[in-house]
Amino acid sequence: MIVQAICFYIFSAIAVASGVMVIAARNPVHSVLFLILAFFNAAGLFVLMGAEFLAMILVIVYVGAVAVLFLFVVMMLDIDFAQLRSGAVRYLPIGATVGIILAVELVLMFAAWVFAPEVGQALAAPMPGAHVTNTAALGDLLYTKYVYAFQAAGIILLIAMIGAIVLTLRHKPDVRRQKIGVQVSRRRTETIALVKVKAREGIGEEEGVR
Amino acid sequence: MAILAVFLPLLGAVVAGFFGRVIGDRGAQVVTCSCLGVAAICGLLVFNDIAVWHHTAIVPVFTWIDAGQLKIAWALKLDALSAVMLAMVTVVSFVIHVYSIGYMAGDPSIPRFMSYLSLFTFFMLMLVTSSNFVQLFFGWEGVGLCSYLLVGFWYDRPRANAAAIKAFVVNRIGDFGFSVGIFAVYYLFGTLDFGPVFGGAAGMAGKTMVFLGMHVDALTVTCILLFIGAMGKSAQIGLHVWLPDAMEGPTPVSALIHAATMVTAGVFMVARLSPMFEYAPIALNTVTVVGGTTALFAATVGIAQNDIKRVIAYSTCSQLGYMFFAAGVSAYQASIFHLMTHAFFKALLFLSAGSVIHAMSGEQDMRKMGGLGRLIPITYVVMWIGSLALAGIPPFAGYFSKDMILEAAYASGSEVGEYAFVLGCFAAFLTALYSWRLLFLTFHGEPRADHETLHHVHESPKVMLIPLYVLSAGALVMGALGYHWLVGAGAKEFWGNAIVVLPQHAGIAGAERVPVWVSTLPLVAGLIGIAVAWYAYIRRPSVPGETARAFEPIYLFLLNKWYFDEIYNFIFVRPAFWVARLLWRRGDGTVIDGFGPDGVSEVTGDLSVRASRLQSGYVFQYAFAMVIGVAIFVSWFLFWRST
Amino acid sequence: MPIAPLPNLLAALPEIFLAVAAMALLILGVFQGEARAAKEVSWLSVVVLVVAIFMVGAQNGVRHVTLAGMFITDGYSIFAKILVLIGSAFSLILSIRYNERENISRFEFPVLVLLSTTGMLMMISANDLLALYLGLELQSLALYIVASFDRDSARSSEAGLKYFVLGALASGMMLFGISMIYGFAGSTGFDTLAAHLGGQATPSAGLVVGIVFLIVGMAFKISAVPFHMWTPDVYEGAPTPVTAFFSVAPKIAAMALFVRVMVGPFHTLLFEWRQVIWAIAVASMILGALAAINQRNIKRLMAYSSIGHMGYALIGLAAGNAIGVRGVLIYLAIYLFMNVGTFAVILSMRRGGKMVEGIEDLAGLSRTQPAMALALGIFMFSLAGIPPMAGFFAKLYVFMAAIDSGLNVLAVIGVVTSVVSAYYYVRIVKLMYFDEPAAGGAFDRHIGVEVNAVLMVASIIIMFFFLYPAPVVAGAEAASAALFPG
């Protein structure tokens, strides 16, 4: 147990620390790298809870795809963080005041945390049993109890996809694309013309290669 | 059936109004006229249903207002009274729609005109079939609005605009009384439905209520307030000033609104509310006196006017006076009878006058006419028919109804009844006088128009003449036809309980028992009037001028319509302007504006500038605002909630 | 493995139909190619929406909870859904010609509107905080995209981006609130929450703060002050049909959701959250009345106008009883037609083939286009709440509810601000009827049959509502009764 506890505190400490660094780092590339670190630690926390499937998904999807994409984007954009900061400094006093007030209030509130009685029950039976794998258990929930939320999330992703295409895809007329259908359906007669070339005259302009 | 009759004109109005541009002039005319035609047929069928089979009913349309205790439904009340009005309004309106096709030909906005006309008809039908006060008020205001729109139809003419505004403002005064009257009804009876109100009227007699700090008879005050509304709408003396000016509108409008239908709404209202008025004798006496006075007053003014339409307008005013004093002596049936015959012959007179004006290329001054009888014979003949009916010469329609009214006034036996009778007889003489003065000046004698105009004089097209035939037929036979049912032996059965007359009031029953001289006096007065007119305008054309010179003050008095406009101008309009200017300069400008609107609006404007300045356009500021908002709400809850 | 029983999908049929139809139309559009498909897909989407209206209408008002307790249909959801669907359908109809003229006609637009509408229906039917959040995100994401649909215009892109960033912030806050509610109450289901809170004497502070965060999220969606800041910029920047859409359907859906959440699970905390609602209602009414006076752009003006109107609708929510909810629903129904009509006019403000948006451009409209001026006049009087236009009755019902619940101050502020706001509405009427026609001449004539039809339907409804208010009032009454059983 003690190993687990130590691991938990290590993972969560690093996760929080890297979370802070994401917004504190001067270099945006560093920010993204810290984000990846935070993801890794979150994955570690999942493993601790026995949710190895979620941990792997987190690593593969977030670290492998999302964060790397981020990295590319950040590297391609030329963001001058120093300039952005200078603006933020002007609003720092009032921003800090509001932030501190909110933070204090939330801390006060969480000090009065009382677990609802139902939470205990939920904790008591978190696992469907030893013989059921993590993946199967998730699937069982996703397609029964949470089928509605699952489908809704699917539609949200579809919208995101449509949105990305609508807002960015442009058909430029001068860009040549490979159209396999056109290529395959070409006939010899359309493309090749036999031209009798008289000696010493060459071929005329209009019969040039299409 | 009744629903069809009431709502078809609305349909026509909507189609012509909204799609006028799409369907064109011809389309708008066809649509509105056919809607009205079908409505007229329905109206006659409904009348038949009720007159013959006595199928009185209240046809619910739908619930309108349902707020707490106040429940008001749209419903059509169908009884003998509304059936008479329904049939009359739809038929006359249809005829005038058809006439308008000819009269308005060439006007640039025909669909608008037809649409207004149909809309007016709808509101009028709503008014006559209403089953509660609110619906009555709705129709009342609706016809007022349409009248405003139609009088000011030629909005590019300043005089038409001024007349429209005058009509509207004067009617507002009446409507104010009317609406206060409705409040009083609600206050007294706790409902606005006709049924319960009429049922409870008997129990309300003699009760008092506090009005303007005085204890007064409740029903009397209510009825007088309602009657003020009727005075405004029906142009009774005092509130009559808008009617002659309203002649600035197109002639079909004058015929429909200012002769046949809208102006009679007041009379209709008094008849409809007969169960209430019957228990308020003082109110009835008021009605009688006002009616009788108007009848004479308007007739005297009529003889001095030179504008052909104004003469007829004053004649309308005077005839409405007859109807009112008939109602005042509890002869509601006679009043409605006269209303109906009057609708036909007065519409006829207006339309023929329109035909004359049409022929004279827009000239309305009778002094510039003359000798037209040979040039436009058909108009001449129908004008004669109309005038004979108006003057009450048998067997034309007016004879029956006017005689009945005067007999009833005499039979009532009260002082006010006699007052009305005397004035009415004298007015009958004057009526004949100004009618024949109009006829002689217009159609007889030497032409006084210039050559150019005379050259263009022509009979109106068929589409205008056929309506004239229909109306002349009405003016000829309506009196004889309706006599039996409306006021004769069949009256009791016909009216059923649509009209209530207390046994102690003589009403039309008393008219049977009057001496012979009473029933012949109006006819004699009329004939004398005609004779005098003939003598003065045909035999000795110099007489009028000499008389006018000899009695110049009187002549001027009449010519200037008893100086009503001037007096109003002096008493109300100019002081109102003066007070208004004072209030505006001093009161408004310095006191109220300083602290009120101007001050407030300045502060508002200032705040507004600040409010818009909040909108900087920077996302982070917006986000910041949100965070601050959250912080405030959270703090509020954590620190002030617990205390 | 046991096979789980299929949930009752019939209750969610309209949503499923909309989502599937949207995908089918997407496929159709892709295969047809952009140029041809846009118009066709748009009209088909309108048909889909109309079919969905009938599907919703066919549901009886009986309460059904399905999909593991996350989805609910009852009389309330039927009323609100029909309003949303009408709003979406009208906005789509208005968009077709405009998009063609502005060269932004693409088939994805109607598809996104359909998907967004699906999200709105899901919001209205949410019976779980999770379902609430997903529905909200579904509609918002589609809205962010359509806001920047005119991607070549800097203003439109900016609008979309601003909306997106601030929307994300609001979503984050809301999610935070949901997590707090979950943490302190132990459930996300509305029924469980209601049962749980019903038994408690005093709620824990954490729960109330969680509710505050939740309110923030929804107040953002209905653009109530101080979470309104995005509204004027987005309204102005987005393409006009999108603005029309924004001003009706999402507002109605979010307001319906707001009401359901507040009077459903948190009804026992009425005296806690009423203060927040009170404050944002007052702030919205005041800002809506004041800030609009200074605007020169009619779309911006409409933004402030809708902020103010949401403030009035919130009055009904603050009342927190069946009468108040009835007031909110009537308000939303009337608001829908006033706004659709007004935007139909704004969409017709074209001169020489170009869109104009200045208020001054309306000067003298009565002389050049009397019918349009009349319609806009009707809408302006109605928005100002002048009888006998429908807008007057909308305000009347919420004010009545407020007085009924003893919120007299709220009602008085409401009346005062509507007098102030009448200033800028009536000013437009004055411009149209009493000022000389604007320089540049009349607007372009051919505004399109469908725009005309929308204009006419809306103006007739607004003008003649007072003659026959029974269907709306009775419908709203039945709907609000569904939220207050017993």
PDB file of C-alpha atoms in Angstrom, chain C residues 126-217:
ATOM      1  CA  ALA C 126     -31.857  16.815 -20.538  1.00  0.00           C
ATOM      2  CA  ASN C 127     -32.571  15.009 -17.312  1.00  0.00           C
ATOM      3  CA  ASP C 128     -28.999  14.676 -16.160  1.00  0.00           C
ATOM      4  CA  LEU C 129     -26.170  17.151 -15.772  1.00  0.00           C
ATOM      5  CA  LEU C 130     -24.100  15.062 -18.166  1.00  0.00           C
ATOM      6  CA  ALA C 131     -26.807  15.142 -20.807  1.00  0.00           C
ATOM      7  CA  LEU C 132     -27.170  18.854 -20.197  1.00  0.00           C
ATOM      8  CA  TYR C 133     -23.498  19.459 -20.805  1.00  0.00           C
ATOM      9  CA  LEU C 134     -23.339  17.311 -23.916  1.00  0.00           C
ATOM     10  CA  GLY C 135     -26.417  18.904 -25.442  1.00  0.00           C
ATOM     11  CA  LEU C 136     -25.038  22.334 -24.722  1.00  0.00           C
ATOM     12  CA  GLU C 137     -21.672  21.527 -26.277  1.00  0.00           C
ATOM     13  CA  LEU C 138     -23.318  19.939 -29.278  1.00  0.00           C
ATOM     14  CA  GLN C 139     -25.284  23.038 -30.095  1.00  0.00           C
ATOM     15  CA  SER C 140     -22.486  25.443 -29.170  1.00  0.00           C
ATOM     16  CA  LEU C 141     -19.850  23.809 -31.283  1.00  0.00           C
ATOM     17  CA  ALA C 142     -22.057  24.011 -34.339  1.00  0.00           C
ATOM     18  CA  LEU C 143     -22.829  27.626 -33.480  1.00  0.00           C
ATOM     19  CA  TYR C 144     -19.148  28.543 -33.235  1.00  0.00           C
ATOM     20  CA  ILE C 145     -18.679  27.214 -36.721  1.00  0.00           C
ATOM     21  CA  VAL C 146     -21.645  28.937 -38.307  1.00  0.00           C
ATOM     22  CA  ALA C 147     -20.648  32.214 -36.637  1.00  0.00           C
ATOM     23  CA  SER C 148     -17.456  32.217 -38.666  1.00  0.00           C
ATOM     24  CA  PHE C 149     -19.093  30.709 -41.693  1.00  0.00           C
ATOM     25  CA  ASP C 150     -18.182  33.647 -43.889  1.00  0.00           C
ATOM     26  CA  ARG C 151     -14.583  32.608 -43.514  1.00  0.00           C
ATOM     27  CA  ASP C 152     -13.173  35.180 -45.893  1.00  0.00           C
ATOM     28  CA  SER C 153     -14.565  38.010 -43.816  1.00  0.00           C
ATOM     29  CA  ALA C 154     -12.387  39.092 -40.937  1.00  0.00           C
ATOM     30  CA  ARG C 155     -15.417  40.170 -38.935  1.00  0.00           C
ATOM     31  CA  SER C 156     -17.085  36.816 -39.235  1.00  0.00           C
ATOM     32  CA  SER C 157     -13.937  34.905 -38.300  1.00  0.00           C
ATOM     33  CA  GLU C 158     -13.406  37.194 -35.355  1.00  0.00           C
ATOM     34  CA  ALA C 159     -16.978  36.658 -34.244  1.00  0.00           C
ATOM     35  CA  GLY C 160     -16.590  32.913 -34.358  1.00  0.00           C
ATOM     36  CA  LEU C 161     -13.299  32.995 -32.506  1.00  0.00           C
ATOM     37  CA  LYS C 162     -14.530  35.284 -29.768  1.00  0.00           C
ATOM     38  CA  TYR C 163     -17.617  33.228 -29.288  1.00  0.00           C
ATOM     39  CA  PHE C 164     -15.538  30.085 -29.179  1.00  0.00           C
ATOM     40  CA  VAL C 165     -13.016  31.321 -26.634  1.00  0.00           C
ATOM     41  CA  LEU C 166     -15.600  32.789 -24.319  1.00  0.00           C
ATOM     42  CA  GLY C 167     -17.879  29.808 -24.826  1.00  0.00           C
ATOM     43  CA  ALA C 168     -15.070  27.525 -23.809  1.00  0.00           C
ATOM     44  CA  LEU C 169     -14.530  29.582 -20.684  1.00  0.00           C
ATOM     45  CA  ALA C 170     -18.217  29.407 -19.849  1.00  0.00           C
ATOM     46  CA  SER C 171     -18.306  25.691 -20.527  1.00  0.00           C
ATOM     47  CA  GLY C 172     -15.332  25.243 -18.273  1.00  0.00           C
ATOM     48  CA  MET C 173     -17.011  27.106 -15.459  1.00  0.00           C
ATOM     49  CA  MET C 174     -20.147  25.150 -15.941  1.00  0.00           C
ATOM     50  CA  LEU C 175     -18.299  21.875 -15.930  1.00  0.00           C
ATOM     51  CA  PHE C 176     -16.580  22.958 -12.757  1.00  0.00           C
ATOM     52  CA  GLY C 177     -19.947  23.688 -11.237  1.00  0.00           C
ATOM     53  CA  ILE C 178     -21.289  20.320 -12.335  1.00  0.00           C
ATOM     54  CA  SER C 179     -18.351  18.563 -10.770  1.00  0.00           C
ATOM     55  CA  MET C 180     -18.983  20.415  -7.533  1.00  0.00           C
ATOM     56  CA  ILE C 181     -22.633  19.515  -7.569  1.00  0.00           C
ATOM     57  CA  TYR C 182     -21.697  15.931  -8.234  1.00  0.00           C
ATOM     58  CA  GLY C 183     -19.177  16.032  -5.451  1.00  0.00           C
ATOM     59  CA  PHE C 184     -21.490  17.535  -2.879  1.00  0.00           C
ATOM     60  CA  ALA C 185     -24.717  15.841  -3.854  1.00  0.00           C
ATOM     61  CA  GLY C 186     -23.367  12.571  -5.165  1.00  0.00           C
ATOM     62  CA  SER C 187     -25.342  12.412  -8.374  1.00  0.00           C
ATOM     63  CA  THR C 188     -25.847  14.072 -11.717  1.00  0.00           C
ATOM     64  CA  GLY C 189     -29.363  12.831 -12.401  1.00  0.00           C
ATOM     65  CA  PHE C 190     -32.059  15.467 -11.988  1.00  0.00           C
ATOM     66  CA  ASP C 191     -34.486  13.111 -10.278  1.00  0.00           C
ATOM     67  CA  THR C 192     -31.896  11.909  -7.792  1.00  0.00           C
ATOM     68  CA  LEU C 193     -30.773  15.455  -7.135  1.00  0.00           C
ATOM     69  CA  ALA C 194     -34.313  16.591  -6.506  1.00  0.00           C
ATOM     70  CA  ALA C 195     -34.932  13.727  -4.118  1.00  0.00           C
ATOM     71  CA  HIS C 196     -31.626  14.297  -2.387  1.00  0.00           C
ATOM     72  CA  LEU C 197     -32.071  18.038  -1.967  1.00  0.00           C
ATOM     73  CA  GLY C 198     -35.691  17.713  -0.983  1.00  0.00           C
ATOM     74  CA  GLY C 199     -34.695  15.935   2.191  1.00  0.00           C
ATOM     75  CA  GLN C 200     -32.049  18.425   3.243  1.00  0.00           C
ATOM     76  CA  ALA C 201     -32.664  21.268   5.610  1.00  0.00           C
ATOM     77  CA  THR C 202     -29.823  23.556   4.584  1.00  0.00           C
ATOM     78  CA  PRO C 203     -27.779  22.848   1.501  1.00  0.00           C
ATOM     79  CA  SER C 204     -24.007  22.782   1.813  1.00  0.00           C
ATOM     80  CA  ALA C 205     -22.159  25.864   0.648  1.00  0.00           C
ATOM     81  CA  GLY C 206     -20.315  23.861  -1.965  1.00  0.00           C
ATOM     82  CA  LEU C 207     -23.523  22.809  -3.611  1.00  0.00           C
ATOM     83  CA  VAL C 208     -24.796  26.359  -3.812  1.00  0.00           C
ATOM     84  CA  VAL C 209     -21.516  27.557  -5.297  1.00  0.00           C
ATOM     85  CA  GLY C 210     -21.717  24.709  -7.774  1.00  0.00           C
ATOM     86  CA  ILE C 211     -25.157  25.906  -8.760  1.00  0.00           C
ATOM     87  CA  VAL C 212     -23.786  29.421  -9.186  1.00  0.00           C
ATOM     88  CA  PHE C 213     -21.204  28.122 -11.635  1.00  0.00           C
ATOM     89  CA  LEU C 214     -23.883  26.176 -13.442  1.00  0.00           C
ATOM     90  CA  ILE C 215     -25.989  29.328 -13.682  1.00  0.00           C
ATOM     91  CA  VAL C 216     -23.007  31.153 -15.143  1.00  0.00           C
ATOM     92  CA  GLY C 217     -22.737  28.627 -17.929  1.00  0.00           C
TER      93      GLY C 217
END
